[in-house]
PDB file of C-alpha atoms in Angstrom:
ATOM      1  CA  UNK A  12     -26.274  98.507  -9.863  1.00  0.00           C
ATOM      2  CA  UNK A  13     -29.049  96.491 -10.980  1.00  0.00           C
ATOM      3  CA  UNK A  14     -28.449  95.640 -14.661  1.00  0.00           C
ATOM      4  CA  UNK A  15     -31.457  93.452 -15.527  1.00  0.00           C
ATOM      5  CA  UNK A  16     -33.952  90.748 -13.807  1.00  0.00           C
ATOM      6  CA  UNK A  17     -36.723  88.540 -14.293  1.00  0.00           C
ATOM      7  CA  UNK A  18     -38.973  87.488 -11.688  1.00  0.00           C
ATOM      8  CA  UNK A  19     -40.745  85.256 -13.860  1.00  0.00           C
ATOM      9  CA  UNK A  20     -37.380  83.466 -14.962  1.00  0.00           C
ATOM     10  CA  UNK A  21     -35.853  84.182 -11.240  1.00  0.00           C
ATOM     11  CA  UNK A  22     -32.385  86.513 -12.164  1.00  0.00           C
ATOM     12  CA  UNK A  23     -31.088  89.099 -11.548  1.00  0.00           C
ATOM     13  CA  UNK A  24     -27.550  90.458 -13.400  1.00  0.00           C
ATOM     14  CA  UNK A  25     -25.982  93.312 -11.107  1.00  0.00           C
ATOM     15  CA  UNK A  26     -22.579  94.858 -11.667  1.00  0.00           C
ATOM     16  CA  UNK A  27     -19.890  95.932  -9.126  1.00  0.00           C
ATOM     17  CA  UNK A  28     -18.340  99.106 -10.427  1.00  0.00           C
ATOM     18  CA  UNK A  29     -15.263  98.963  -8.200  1.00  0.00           C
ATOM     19  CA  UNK A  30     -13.947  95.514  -9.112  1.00  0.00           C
ATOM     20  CA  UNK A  31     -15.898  95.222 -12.442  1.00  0.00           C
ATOM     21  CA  UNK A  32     -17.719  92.210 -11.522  1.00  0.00           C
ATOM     22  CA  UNK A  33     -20.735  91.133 -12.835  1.00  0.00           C
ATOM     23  CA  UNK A  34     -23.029  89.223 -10.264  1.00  0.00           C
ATOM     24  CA  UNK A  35     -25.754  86.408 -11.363  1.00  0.00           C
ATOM     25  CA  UNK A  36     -28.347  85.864  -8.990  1.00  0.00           C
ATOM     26  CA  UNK A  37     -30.572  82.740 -10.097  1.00  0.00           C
ATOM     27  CA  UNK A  38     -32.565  80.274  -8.338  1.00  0.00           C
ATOM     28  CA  UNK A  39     -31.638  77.958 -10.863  1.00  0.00           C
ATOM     29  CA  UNK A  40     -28.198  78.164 -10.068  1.00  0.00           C
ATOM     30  CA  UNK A  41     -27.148  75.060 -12.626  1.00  0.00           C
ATOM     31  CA  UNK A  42     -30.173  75.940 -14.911  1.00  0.00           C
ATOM     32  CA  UNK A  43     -29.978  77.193 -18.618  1.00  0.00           C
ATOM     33  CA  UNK A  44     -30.103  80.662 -18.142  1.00  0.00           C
ATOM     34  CA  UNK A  45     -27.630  81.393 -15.329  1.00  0.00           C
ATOM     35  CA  UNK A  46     -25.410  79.379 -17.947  1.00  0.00           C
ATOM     36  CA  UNK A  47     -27.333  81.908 -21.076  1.00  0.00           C
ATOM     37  CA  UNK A  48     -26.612  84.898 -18.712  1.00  0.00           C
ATOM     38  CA  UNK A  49     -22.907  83.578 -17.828  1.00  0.00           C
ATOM     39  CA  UNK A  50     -22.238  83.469 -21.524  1.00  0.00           C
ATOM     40  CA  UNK A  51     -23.836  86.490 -22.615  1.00  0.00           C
ATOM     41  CA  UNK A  52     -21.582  88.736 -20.119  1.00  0.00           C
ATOM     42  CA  UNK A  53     -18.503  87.603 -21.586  1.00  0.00           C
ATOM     43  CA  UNK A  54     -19.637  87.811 -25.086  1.00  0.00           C
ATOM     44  CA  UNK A  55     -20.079  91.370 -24.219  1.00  0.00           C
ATOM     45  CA  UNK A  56     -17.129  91.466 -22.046  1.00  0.00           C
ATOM     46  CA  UNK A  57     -14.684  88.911 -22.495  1.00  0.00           C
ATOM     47  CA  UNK A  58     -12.418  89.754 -19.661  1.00  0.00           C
ATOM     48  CA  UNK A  59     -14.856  90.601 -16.914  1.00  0.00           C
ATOM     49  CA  UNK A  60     -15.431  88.588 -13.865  1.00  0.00           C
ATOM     50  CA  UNK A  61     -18.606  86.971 -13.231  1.00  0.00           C
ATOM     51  CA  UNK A  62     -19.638  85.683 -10.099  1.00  0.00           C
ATOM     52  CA  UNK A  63     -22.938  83.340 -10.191  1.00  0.00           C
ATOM     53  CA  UNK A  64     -25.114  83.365  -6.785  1.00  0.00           C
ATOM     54  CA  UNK A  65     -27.749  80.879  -5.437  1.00  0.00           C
ATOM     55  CA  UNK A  66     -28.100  81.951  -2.159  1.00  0.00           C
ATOM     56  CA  UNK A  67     -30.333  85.062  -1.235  1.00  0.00           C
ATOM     57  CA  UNK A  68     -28.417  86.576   1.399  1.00  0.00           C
ATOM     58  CA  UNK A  69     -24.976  86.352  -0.341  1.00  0.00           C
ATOM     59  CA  UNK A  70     -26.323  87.887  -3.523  1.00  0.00           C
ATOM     60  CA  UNK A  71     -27.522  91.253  -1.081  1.00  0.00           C
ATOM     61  CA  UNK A  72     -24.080  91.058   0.538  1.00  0.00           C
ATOM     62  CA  UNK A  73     -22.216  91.416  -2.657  1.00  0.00           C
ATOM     63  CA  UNK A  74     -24.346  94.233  -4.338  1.00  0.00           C
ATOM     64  CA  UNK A  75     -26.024  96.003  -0.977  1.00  0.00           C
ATOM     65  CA  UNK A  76     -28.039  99.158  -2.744  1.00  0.00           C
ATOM     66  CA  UNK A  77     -31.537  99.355  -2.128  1.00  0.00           C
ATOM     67  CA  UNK A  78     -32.373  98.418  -6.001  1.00  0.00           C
ATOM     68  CA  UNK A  79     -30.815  95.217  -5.483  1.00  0.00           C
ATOM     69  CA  UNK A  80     -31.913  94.287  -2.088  1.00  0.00           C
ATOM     70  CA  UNK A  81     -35.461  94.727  -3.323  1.00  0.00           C
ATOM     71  CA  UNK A  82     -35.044  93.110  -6.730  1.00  0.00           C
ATOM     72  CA  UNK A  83     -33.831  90.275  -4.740  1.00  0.00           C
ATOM     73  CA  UNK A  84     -36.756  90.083  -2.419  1.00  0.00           C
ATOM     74  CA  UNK A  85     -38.969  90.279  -5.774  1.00  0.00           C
ATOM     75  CA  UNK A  86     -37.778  87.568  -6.828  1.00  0.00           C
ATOM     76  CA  UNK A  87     -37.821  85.087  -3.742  1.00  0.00           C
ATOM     77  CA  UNK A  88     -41.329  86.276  -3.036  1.00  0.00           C
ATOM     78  CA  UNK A  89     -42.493  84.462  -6.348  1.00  0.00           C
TER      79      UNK A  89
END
């Protein structure tokens, strides 16, 4: 499930009901707001996991719903 994105600021936050992950897609991996995202998930959710993701097709392989596929796409199109 898609929980937010930018396509101006390139993210996307998804989360993985089954092993209550939260995903970060950026494509500023090392940037300020993956780290802003990374840090506002476990503000909210101290003992969550949180995966970060640079690359394109490993971000639609760990989230693979049509909502995230295409936010994904939205984003690398920009």
């Amino acid at each position: 499930m898609v929980i937010e994105y930018s396509v101006l600021l390139g993210y996307a936050v998804g989360y993985i009901a089954d092993t209550e992950t939260y995903v970060i897609y950026s494509l500023m991996m090392f940037g300020e707001t993956a780290q802003n995202l990374a840090n506002s998930v476990f503000d909210l959710h101290p003992t969550s996991c949180v995966t970060l993701v640079g690359d394109e097709q490993r971000a639609k392989g760990l989230i693979n719903t049509p909502q995230w596929v295409k936010v994904i796409d939205e984003i690398n199109a920009n």
